[in-house]
Amino acid sequence: MEINNFMNRLLTKSETGDFTESEIYLNKSKNFEIRLYKGEIDYYEENEEYGIAFRGKHNNKMGYSYTEKLEESIINSILDNAKNNALIMEEDKEEIFKGSDNYKKLRSLNGIFDYDRQLKINLLKTIEEKIYELDDRIRNINYCIYADEKTGERIINSKELDLNYTNDIGYIYVSVVAEEDGEVHTATNYKLFRNIDEVDPDQFSKKIVEDAVNQFGAKSIESGQYSIILRNEVMIDILSTFSSTLSAKNVQEGLSLFKGKLGEKVAASKVTLVDDPFYEKGYRRVPFDSEGAAAKYKEVINEGTLTTFLHNLKTANKDGVETTGNAYRSSHKSKISISPTNMYLKKGDNTFESLLNDLNKGLIIEDVQGLHSGANQVSGEFSLSARGFYVEEGKIKRPVDQITISGNFLQLLKDIKLLGNDFKMGLPRSGHIGSPSVLINTLDVSG
């Protein structure tokens, strides 16, 4: 049975059954991925996936069910499963949404998914070739990946809501190994894009090679407090780790370092943290959230002041505010949660060279490890192994490794002195987070 017909049949059947209100949710994706190894295609995948979820209120409790099959014969079992699920659930304030007054229409962009396949393969081959040509100390390319996907959602419900959108995006991810006199270092680089012309193979290759070979001769440094530049990719990782602390659910449950700080100064005045569902270079570009509420541009932190948490309908009702349009389902199998759309620090107007000049003496942090085990989202404390470069008189002097940086996320936000103009968005697995490089007044460093 065709997907839309199946969804309409399921909704009609639920309305004549034991549900006072109901919703049908569809998520679908088409995925393309290739991996190269020394000029040859090592992996090729092209597939299409979809899933349909039913959500309905029975005896004032919300029940869930889902399927990947589109057969008339399973409609009754989907409804029965949802009803049985509702019976064992605790009564809560979850609801089916009637719809927002206005929805912003996404601007149509060139579909990266529909570009010629050979063009994508040739782009990846060019990058691989250039990496090997730039420096013979590059011994291997562990990962050389091109991937893109076309995604979409549709929501219909018993309150006459009917919404849908499609979107697509691509990315390149490369990891290299460099070796010299038995000393081995790795480096990665990635690029998220909606137009293949955004990828400059020369620039991409040069950066990853330099990141790898510039680590040779690295050693530790004396412990102490240092002024520090956190490179954009490092700041992306840190923001991604702490982004869930802005969820109203975590705040309401006492699991957020931002609890009780709404309306307060939580960062330096030059810091503005945005959640932008319409950002054209962001991974989660959506006109509505997973409950059907209109997505909204919002400055979560505006010039240092915390102005809002991220809400779905349930948390918004509990706090007596409007939803911010941040209800989220990771798939048709999941329940409603809360997530940022495209969350990013607004960039500044400082070049990286000007950040270096202002730093004068300190460290550039190029990479951190241990975010899952070394960061506490309730207290904000973090302790992360790191590598980078030592700087004197605004000049990079030598590479540094075997160090640990530690501090508190709230204090880090307050200690941001300058923001660079080298803005970058993270990969989907980074939680669709973006940031420029930032200059921090001081962080504790253990060497």
Short mmCIF file of C-alpha atoms in Angstrom, two decimals:
data_model
loop_
_atom_site.label_atom_id
_atom_site.label_comp_id
_atom_site.label_asym_id
_atom_site.label_seq_id
_atom_site.Cartn_x
_atom_site.Cartn_y
_atom_site.Cartn_z
CA MET A 1 0.00 0.00 0.00
CA GLU A 2 1.24 3.52 -0.78
CA ILE A 3 2.57 5.36 2.31
CA ASN A 4 0.14 8.28 2.36
CA ASN A 5 -2.84 6.00 1.79
CA PHE A 6 -1.72 3.79 4.64
CA MET A 7 -1.34 6.77 6.99
CA ASN A 8 -4.80 8.06 6.11
CA ARG A 9 -6.37 4.62 6.63
CA LEU A 10 -4.66 4.24 10.00
CA LEU A 11 -5.87 7.67 11.14
CA THR A 12 -9.44 6.99 10.00
CA LYS A 13 -9.50 3.64 11.77
CA SER A 14 -8.16 5.14 15.02
CA GLU A 15 -10.90 7.78 15.04
CA THR A 16 -13.60 5.11 15.03
CA GLY A 17 -11.85 3.12 17.77
CA ASP A 18 -10.99 3.69 21.42
CA PHE A 19 -8.81 6.79 21.01
CA THR A 20 -10.04 10.28 21.85
CA GLU A 21 -7.24 11.83 19.74
CA SER A 22 -4.51 10.38 17.58
CA GLU A 23 -1.52 11.17 15.37
CA ILE A 24 0.37 9.44 12.57
CA TYR A 25 4.06 10.29 12.14
CA LEU A 26 6.25 9.34 9.18
CA ASN A 27 10.00 9.69 8.89
CA LYS A 28 11.80 8.62 5.76
CA SER A 29 15.28 8.84 4.32
CA LYS A 30 17.29 8.01 1.23
CA ASN A 31 20.98 7.48 1.93
CA PHE A 32 24.04 7.35 -0.28
CA GLU A 33 27.58 6.61 0.96
CA ILE A 34 30.91 5.70 -0.61
CA ARG A 35 34.31 5.03 0.94
CA LEU A 36 37.59 5.06 -0.93
CA TYR A 37 40.82 3.26 -0.24
CA LYS A 38 43.78 4.21 -2.44
CA GLY A 39 41.67 5.24 -5.39
CA GLU A 40 39.27 2.31 -5.30
CA ILE A 41 35.72 2.23 -4.02
CA ASP A 42 35.96 0.18 -0.84
CA TYR A 43 32.31 0.57 0.23
CA TYR A 44 29.14 1.60 -1.59
CA GLU A 45 25.68 1.89 -0.11
CA GLU A 46 22.44 3.33 -1.41
CA ASN A 47 19.22 2.61 0.44
CA GLU A 48 15.81 3.94 1.36
CA GLU A 49 14.26 3.65 4.81
CA TYR A 50 10.97 4.70 6.33
CA GLY A 51 8.89 4.09 9.42
CA ILE A 52 5.43 5.05 10.62
CA ALA A 53 4.50 5.73 14.24
CA PHE A 54 1.05 5.92 15.80
CA ARG A 55 0.39 7.96 18.93
CA GLY A 56 -3.05 8.05 20.53
CA LYS A 57 -4.79 8.94 23.78
CA HIS A 58 -6.72 6.10 25.44
CA ASN A 59 -8.23 6.55 28.93
CA ASN A 60 -6.35 9.86 29.16
CA LYS A 61 -2.99 8.13 28.63
CA MET A 62 -0.80 8.30 25.56
CA GLY A 63 0.01 5.03 23.82
CA TYR A 64 2.66 4.45 21.17
CA SER A 65 3.09 1.93 18.38
CA TYR A 66 5.08 1.77 15.13
CA THR A 67 5.58 -0.22 11.95
CA GLU A 68 7.67 -0.50 8.81
CA LYS A 69 5.02 -2.53 7.02
CA LEU A 70 2.34 -0.95 4.84
CA GLU A 71 -0.38 -3.57 4.94
CA GLU A 72 -4.06 -3.15 5.67
CA SER A 73 -3.98 -6.32 7.74
CA ILE A 74 -1.71 -4.88 10.44
CA ILE A 75 -3.67 -1.67 11.14
CA ASN A 76 -5.73 -3.31 13.90
CA SER A 77 -2.63 -4.70 15.59
CA ILE A 78 -0.96 -1.26 15.53
CA LEU A 79 -3.96 0.24 17.31
CA ASP A 80 -4.18 -2.65 19.77
CA ASN A 81 -0.47 -2.30 20.60
CA ALA A 82 -0.89 1.41 21.25
CA LYS A 83 -3.93 0.78 23.45
CA ASN A 84 -2.10 -1.84 25.50
CA ASN A 85 0.88 0.48 25.77
CA ALA A 86 -1.37 3.26 27.07
CA LEU A 87 -2.80 0.98 29.79
CA ILE A 88 0.59 0.55 31.44
CA MET A 89 1.64 4.19 31.13
CA GLU A 90 1.31 6.73 33.92
CA GLU A 91 -1.11 9.56 33.25
CA ASP A 92 0.73 12.61 31.95
CA LYS A 93 0.14 15.89 30.12
CA GLU A 94 1.30 14.73 26.68
CA GLU A 95 -1.10 15.87 23.98
CA ILE A 96 -1.86 15.83 20.28
CA PHE A 97 -1.25 19.28 18.82
CA LYS A 98 -3.90 21.17 16.86
CA GLY A 99 -1.32 23.17 14.89
CA SER A 100 0.39 26.57 14.94
CA ASP A 101 -1.03 29.69 13.34
CA ASN A 102 1.86 30.11 10.91
CA TYR A 103 4.61 27.93 9.47
CA LYS A 104 7.66 29.29 7.71
CA LYS A 105 8.23 27.74 4.30
CA LEU A 106 11.76 26.49 3.72
CA ARG A 107 13.49 28.04 0.72
CA SER A 108 14.04 25.50 -2.03
CA LEU A 109 17.71 24.56 -2.46
CA ASN A 110 19.59 22.49 -5.01
CA GLY A 111 19.16 18.86 -4.00
CA ILE A 112 22.60 17.46 -3.21
CA PHE A 113 21.20 13.92 -3.09
CA ASP A 114 20.24 14.09 -6.77
CA TYR A 115 23.66 15.22 -8.02
CA ASP A 116 25.41 12.88 -10.43
CA ARG A 117 26.95 9.96 -8.52
CA GLN A 118 30.16 9.99 -10.55
CA LEU A 119 30.68 13.66 -9.71
CA LYS A 120 30.65 12.76 -6.01
CA ILE A 121 33.04 9.88 -6.50
CA ASN A 122 35.44 12.05 -8.51
CA LEU A 123 35.39 14.73 -5.81
CA LEU A 124 36.39 12.22 -3.15
CA LYS A 125 39.10 10.75 -5.38
CA THR A 126 40.53 14.22 -5.95
CA ILE A 127 40.72 14.88 -2.22
CA GLU A 128 42.42 11.53 -1.56
CA GLU A 129 44.97 12.10 -4.32
CA LYS A 130 45.82 15.59 -3.11
CA ILE A 131 46.34 14.42 0.48
CA TYR A 132 48.92 11.83 -0.58
CA GLU A 133 50.62 14.33 -2.92
CA LEU A 134 51.01 17.06 -0.30
CA ASP A 135 53.29 15.20 2.11
CA ASP A 136 54.94 11.78 1.90
CA ARG A 137 54.68 11.46 5.69
CA ILE A 138 50.98 10.71 5.22
CA ARG A 139 51.19 6.94 5.46
CA ASN A 140 47.53 6.05 5.28
CA ILE A 141 44.01 7.43 4.95
CA ASN A 142 41.89 5.47 7.41
CA TYR A 143 38.57 6.91 6.36
CA CYS A 144 37.73 8.69 3.14
CA ILE A 145 33.95 9.04 3.11
CA TYR A 146 31.38 10.87 1.03
CA ALA A 147 27.77 10.61 2.24
CA ASP A 148 24.51 12.40 1.60
CA GLU A 149 20.89 11.86 2.47
CA LYS A 150 17.43 13.08 1.67
CA THR A 151 15.15 13.10 4.71
CA GLY A 152 11.55 13.99 5.33
CA GLU A 153 8.72 13.91 7.84
CA ARG A 154 4.95 13.98 7.63
CA ILE A 155 2.50 14.42 10.50
CA ILE A 156 -1.27 14.05 10.30
CA ASN A 157 -3.65 13.91 13.25
CA SER A 158 -7.24 13.82 14.36
CA LYS A 159 -7.22 17.61 14.80
CA GLU A 160 -6.89 18.06 11.02
CA LEU A 161 -3.19 18.82 11.08
CA ASP A 162 -1.30 17.74 7.94
CA LEU A 163 2.35 18.79 7.57
CA ASN A 164 5.31 17.54 5.57
CA TYR A 165 8.76 18.56 4.39
CA THR A 166 11.83 17.09 2.69
CA ASN A 167 15.43 18.13 3.00
CA ASP A 168 18.85 16.91 1.92
CA ILE A 169 22.48 17.45 2.87
CA GLY A 170 25.90 15.93 2.24
CA TYR A 171 29.20 15.63 4.04
CA ILE A 172 32.78 14.50 3.52
CA TYR A 173 34.79 12.97 6.36
CA VAL A 174 38.49 12.04 6.16
CA SER A 175 40.92 10.63 8.72
CA VAL A 176 44.68 10.31 8.06
CA VAL A 177 47.74 8.78 9.71
CA ALA A 178 51.12 10.51 9.53
CA GLU A 179 54.42 8.84 10.53
CA GLU A 180 58.00 10.04 10.84
CA ASP A 181 60.86 8.21 12.56
CA GLY A 182 58.44 5.97 14.42
CA GLU A 183 56.31 8.89 15.68
CA VAL A 184 52.68 8.48 14.61
CA HIS A 185 49.87 11.05 14.62
CA THR A 186 46.32 11.15 13.29
CA ALA A 187 44.10 13.99 12.10
CA THR A 188 40.57 14.38 10.77
CA ASN A 189 38.67 16.90 8.70
CA TYR A 190 35.05 17.14 7.60
CA LYS A 191 32.76 19.38 5.61
CA LEU A 192 28.97 19.67 5.74
CA PHE A 193 27.34 21.14 2.61
CA ARG A 194 24.18 21.52 0.50
CA ASN A 195 25.99 22.33 -2.72
CA ILE A 196 28.93 20.31 -3.96
CA ASP A 197 30.62 23.50 -5.18
CA GLU A 198 31.08 24.49 -1.51
CA VAL A 199 33.84 21.88 -1.21
CA ASP A 200 37.33 23.11 -2.11
CA PRO A 201 39.52 19.97 -2.47
CA ASP A 202 42.76 21.98 -2.19
CA GLN A 203 41.73 23.74 1.01
CA PHE A 204 40.24 20.58 2.54
CA SER A 205 43.35 18.49 1.80
CA LYS A 206 45.82 21.14 2.94
CA LYS A 207 44.13 21.54 6.32
CA ILE A 208 44.09 17.84 7.22
CA VAL A 209 47.71 17.30 6.12
CA GLU A 210 48.90 20.30 8.13
CA ASP A 211 46.92 19.15 11.18
CA ALA A 212 48.65 15.78 11.00
CA VAL A 213 52.27 16.68 10.29
CA ASN A 214 52.38 19.74 12.54
CA GLN A 215 52.04 17.41 15.54
CA PHE A 216 55.51 15.94 15.12
CA GLY A 217 57.77 16.71 18.07
CA ALA A 218 54.87 17.37 20.45
CA LYS A 219 55.53 17.21 24.19
CA SER A 220 53.77 18.19 27.36
CA ILE A 221 53.90 21.54 29.16
CA GLU A 222 54.09 22.75 32.74
CA SER A 223 50.83 22.74 34.69
CA GLY A 224 49.18 26.10 35.31
CA GLN A 225 46.52 28.52 34.13
CA TYR A 226 46.75 29.51 30.49
CA SER A 227 44.91 31.77 28.09
CA ILE A 228 43.53 29.44 25.44
CA ILE A 229 42.11 29.45 21.94
CA LEU A 230 39.62 26.64 21.48
CA ARG A 231 39.46 25.81 17.78
CA ASN A 232 35.98 25.76 16.23
CA GLU A 233 35.80 21.95 16.12
CA VAL A 234 36.76 21.70 19.81
CA MET A 235 34.14 24.27 20.81
CA ILE A 236 31.59 22.37 18.72
CA ASP A 237 32.35 19.20 20.71
CA ILE A 238 32.05 20.99 24.05
CA LEU A 239 28.79 22.72 23.09
CA SER A 240 27.39 19.44 21.82
CA THR A 241 28.17 17.76 25.14
CA PHE A 242 26.39 20.42 27.17
CA SER A 243 23.54 21.27 24.75
CA SER A 244 21.09 18.93 26.52
CA THR A 245 21.40 21.06 29.67
CA LEU A 246 19.23 23.63 27.86
CA SER A 247 16.36 21.15 27.57
CA ALA A 248 13.43 22.25 29.73
CA LYS A 249 12.85 18.62 30.70
CA ASN A 250 16.33 18.34 32.20
CA VAL A 251 15.88 21.70 33.93
CA GLN A 252 12.53 20.65 35.41
CA GLU A 253 14.05 17.39 36.65
CA GLY A 254 17.01 19.16 38.28
CA LEU A 255 19.50 17.67 35.81
CA SER A 256 20.80 20.91 34.32
CA LEU A 257 23.45 23.40 35.38
CA PHE A 258 21.11 26.14 34.05
CA LYS A 259 18.32 25.40 36.57
CA GLY A 260 17.17 28.65 38.21
CA LYS A 261 19.23 30.84 35.88
CA LEU A 262 16.57 31.97 33.37
CA GLY A 263 16.93 35.71 32.81
CA GLU A 264 20.39 35.76 34.39
CA LYS A 265 23.78 36.55 32.89
CA VAL A 266 25.35 33.16 32.15
CA ALA A 267 27.98 34.15 29.58
CA ALA A 268 30.10 37.05 28.41
CA SER A 269 28.13 39.89 26.82
CA LYS A 270 29.55 39.12 23.37
CA VAL A 271 28.13 35.56 23.52
CA THR A 272 24.88 34.84 21.65
CA LEU A 273 23.80 31.20 21.33
CA VAL A 274 21.21 30.62 18.61
CA ASP A 275 18.83 27.76 17.84
CA ASP A 276 17.95 28.22 14.19
CA PRO A 277 15.74 25.63 12.43
CA PHE A 278 15.96 27.57 9.16
CA TYR A 279 19.75 27.81 8.90
CA GLU A 280 20.50 26.75 5.33
CA LYS A 281 23.86 25.16 6.13
CA GLY A 282 22.60 23.29 9.18
CA TYR A 283 21.78 19.60 9.36
CA ARG A 284 18.33 19.91 11.00
CA ARG A 285 16.60 22.39 8.71
CA VAL A 286 12.92 21.99 9.56
CA PRO A 287 9.68 24.04 9.36
CA PHE A 288 8.02 22.17 12.26
CA ASP A 289 9.03 19.92 15.13
CA SER A 290 8.09 16.29 15.82
CA GLU A 291 4.78 17.30 17.46
CA GLY A 292 3.78 19.53 14.55
CA ALA A 293 4.50 22.83 16.30
CA ALA A 294 6.04 25.56 14.15
CA ALA A 295 9.81 25.69 14.41
CA LYS A 296 11.17 29.00 15.69
CA TYR A 297 14.41 30.96 15.46
CA LYS A 298 15.49 31.82 18.98
CA GLU A 299 18.48 33.33 20.76
CA VAL A 300 18.71 30.99 23.74
CA ILE A 301 21.50 33.12 25.17
CA ASN A 302 21.26 36.73 24.00
CA GLU A 303 24.37 38.84 24.62
CA GLY A 304 25.20 36.70 27.64
CA THR A 305 21.70 36.46 29.14
CA LEU A 306 19.80 33.16 29.25
CA THR A 307 16.44 33.98 27.64
CA THR A 308 14.72 30.61 27.16
CA PHE A 309 14.98 26.87 27.53
CA LEU A 310 14.10 24.46 24.74
CA HIS A 311 10.53 23.21 25.10
CA ASN A 312 8.12 20.67 23.71
CA LEU A 313 4.38 20.90 24.45
CA LYS A 314 4.57 18.98 27.74
CA THR A 315 7.38 21.04 29.29
CA ALA A 316 5.90 24.28 27.97
CA ASN A 317 2.55 23.52 29.62
CA LYS A 318 4.31 22.73 32.88
CA ASP A 319 6.14 26.08 32.84
CA GLY A 320 3.15 28.02 31.51
CA VAL A 321 4.91 29.14 28.32
CA GLU A 322 4.63 28.45 24.59
CA THR A 323 6.53 25.57 23.07
CA THR A 324 9.73 26.64 21.36
CA GLY A 325 9.22 24.02 18.63
CA ASN A 326 11.96 21.69 19.87
CA ALA A 327 10.02 18.43 20.21
CA TYR A 328 12.13 15.70 18.66
CA ARG A 329 11.97 12.07 17.62
CA SER A 330 15.21 10.35 16.71
CA SER A 331 13.14 7.85 14.72
CA HIS A 332 9.60 6.50 14.40
CA LYS A 333 10.47 4.05 17.21
CA SER A 334 11.18 6.74 19.78
CA LYS A 335 8.99 8.81 22.07
CA ILE A 336 8.80 12.59 22.05
CA SER A 337 11.89 14.23 23.56
CA ILE A 338 13.61 17.63 23.22
CA SER A 339 16.54 18.56 21.02
CA PRO A 340 18.12 21.65 19.45
CA THR A 341 17.63 22.16 15.71
CA ASN A 342 20.78 23.94 14.49
CA MET A 343 22.39 25.40 17.60
CA TYR A 344 25.41 27.61 17.20
CA LEU A 345 27.49 30.37 18.70
CA LYS A 346 27.24 33.49 16.58
CA LYS A 347 30.60 34.21 15.03
CA GLY A 348 32.63 37.31 15.70
CA ASP A 349 34.60 39.45 13.25
CA ASN A 350 38.08 38.37 14.38
CA THR A 351 40.37 36.44 12.06
CA PHE A 352 42.29 33.55 13.56
CA GLU A 353 45.46 35.64 13.25
CA SER A 354 43.91 38.39 15.36
CA LEU A 355 42.92 35.79 17.99
CA LEU A 356 46.57 34.68 18.04
CA ASN A 357 47.79 38.25 18.46
CA ASP A 358 45.41 38.87 21.33
CA LEU A 359 46.33 35.55 22.94
CA ASN A 360 50.01 36.57 22.80
CA LYS A 361 51.10 33.75 25.14
CA GLY A 362 49.11 30.60 25.80
CA LEU A 363 47.75 27.53 24.06
CA ILE A 364 45.72 26.62 21.00
CA ILE A 365 43.63 23.52 21.68
CA GLU A 366 43.15 21.54 18.47
CA ASP A 367 41.52 18.38 19.80
CA VAL A 368 39.98 17.02 23.02
CA GLN A 369 39.10 13.52 24.13
CA GLY A 370 36.98 12.08 26.95
CA LEU A 371 33.87 14.25 26.64
CA HIS A 372 31.51 11.41 27.52
CA SER A 373 33.35 10.46 30.70
CA GLY A 374 35.03 13.75 31.56
CA ALA A 375 32.07 16.15 31.53
CA ASN A 376 29.31 16.51 34.15
CA GLN A 377 26.16 18.05 32.69
CA VAL A 378 24.65 18.88 36.08
CA SER A 379 27.64 20.64 37.64
CA GLY A 380 29.22 21.80 34.38
CA GLU A 381 32.64 20.51 35.41
CA PHE A 382 34.87 19.00 32.70
CA SER A 383 38.33 17.49 32.51
CA LEU A 384 39.53 16.54 29.03
CA SER A 385 42.73 15.20 27.55
CA ALA A 386 43.90 17.56 24.84
CA ARG A 387 46.54 18.44 22.27
CA GLY A 388 47.42 21.62 20.43
CA PHE A 389 50.16 24.26 20.21
CA TYR A 390 52.10 26.53 22.53
CA VAL A 391 52.06 30.21 21.52
CA GLU A 392 54.42 33.06 22.45
CA GLU A 393 54.27 36.65 21.18
CA GLY A 394 51.33 35.67 18.98
CA LYS A 395 53.35 33.00 17.16
CA ILE A 396 53.00 29.22 17.26
CA LYS A 397 56.19 27.86 18.83
CA ARG A 398 55.70 24.10 19.12
CA PRO A 399 53.08 21.34 19.29
CA VAL A 400 51.81 20.20 22.69
CA ASP A 401 50.22 16.91 23.77
CA GLN A 402 49.72 14.81 26.91
CA ILE A 403 47.88 17.62 28.67
CA THR A 404 44.50 17.91 30.36
CA ILE A 405 42.30 21.00 30.30
CA SER A 406 39.70 21.41 33.03
CA GLY A 407 37.14 23.94 34.09
CA ASN A 408 33.41 24.62 34.30
CA PHE A 409 31.17 25.12 31.28
CA LEU A 410 29.37 28.14 32.77
CA GLN A 411 32.65 29.78 33.69
CA LEU A 412 34.01 29.03 30.23
CA LEU A 413 31.06 30.89 28.66
CA LYS A 414 31.71 33.85 30.97
CA ASP A 415 35.43 33.81 30.15
CA ILE A 416 35.01 34.06 26.37
CA LYS A 417 37.08 37.10 25.42
CA LEU A 418 36.83 37.02 21.61
CA LEU A 419 34.99 35.05 18.95
CA GLY A 420 36.55 34.26 15.61
CA ASN A 421 35.01 34.53 12.16
CA ASP A 422 35.97 30.94 11.21
CA PHE A 423 32.48 29.53 11.76
CA LYS A 424 31.88 25.82 11.14
CA MET A 425 28.96 23.41 11.59
CA GLY A 426 29.61 19.99 13.09
CA LEU A 427 28.68 16.66 11.59
CA PRO A 428 25.23 15.17 12.33
CA ARG A 429 26.76 13.03 15.07
CA SER A 430 27.96 16.25 16.75
CA GLY A 431 24.35 17.14 17.42
CA HIS A 432 24.03 19.71 14.62
CA ILE A 433 26.08 22.24 16.61
CA GLY A 434 28.17 25.08 15.19
CA SER A 435 30.81 27.49 16.47
CA PRO A 436 33.73 29.70 15.53
CA SER A 437 37.07 29.47 17.35
CA VAL A 438 36.98 31.28 20.70
CA LEU A 439 39.61 32.93 22.89
CA ILE A 440 39.19 32.04 26.58
CA ASN A 441 40.72 34.20 29.31
CA THR A 442 42.06 31.26 31.35
CA LEU A 443 41.66 27.51 31.78
CA ASP A 444 43.47 25.12 34.10
CA VAL A 445 46.02 22.94 32.31
CA SER A 446 47.69 19.88 33.76
CA GLY A 447 50.88 18.73 32.03
#
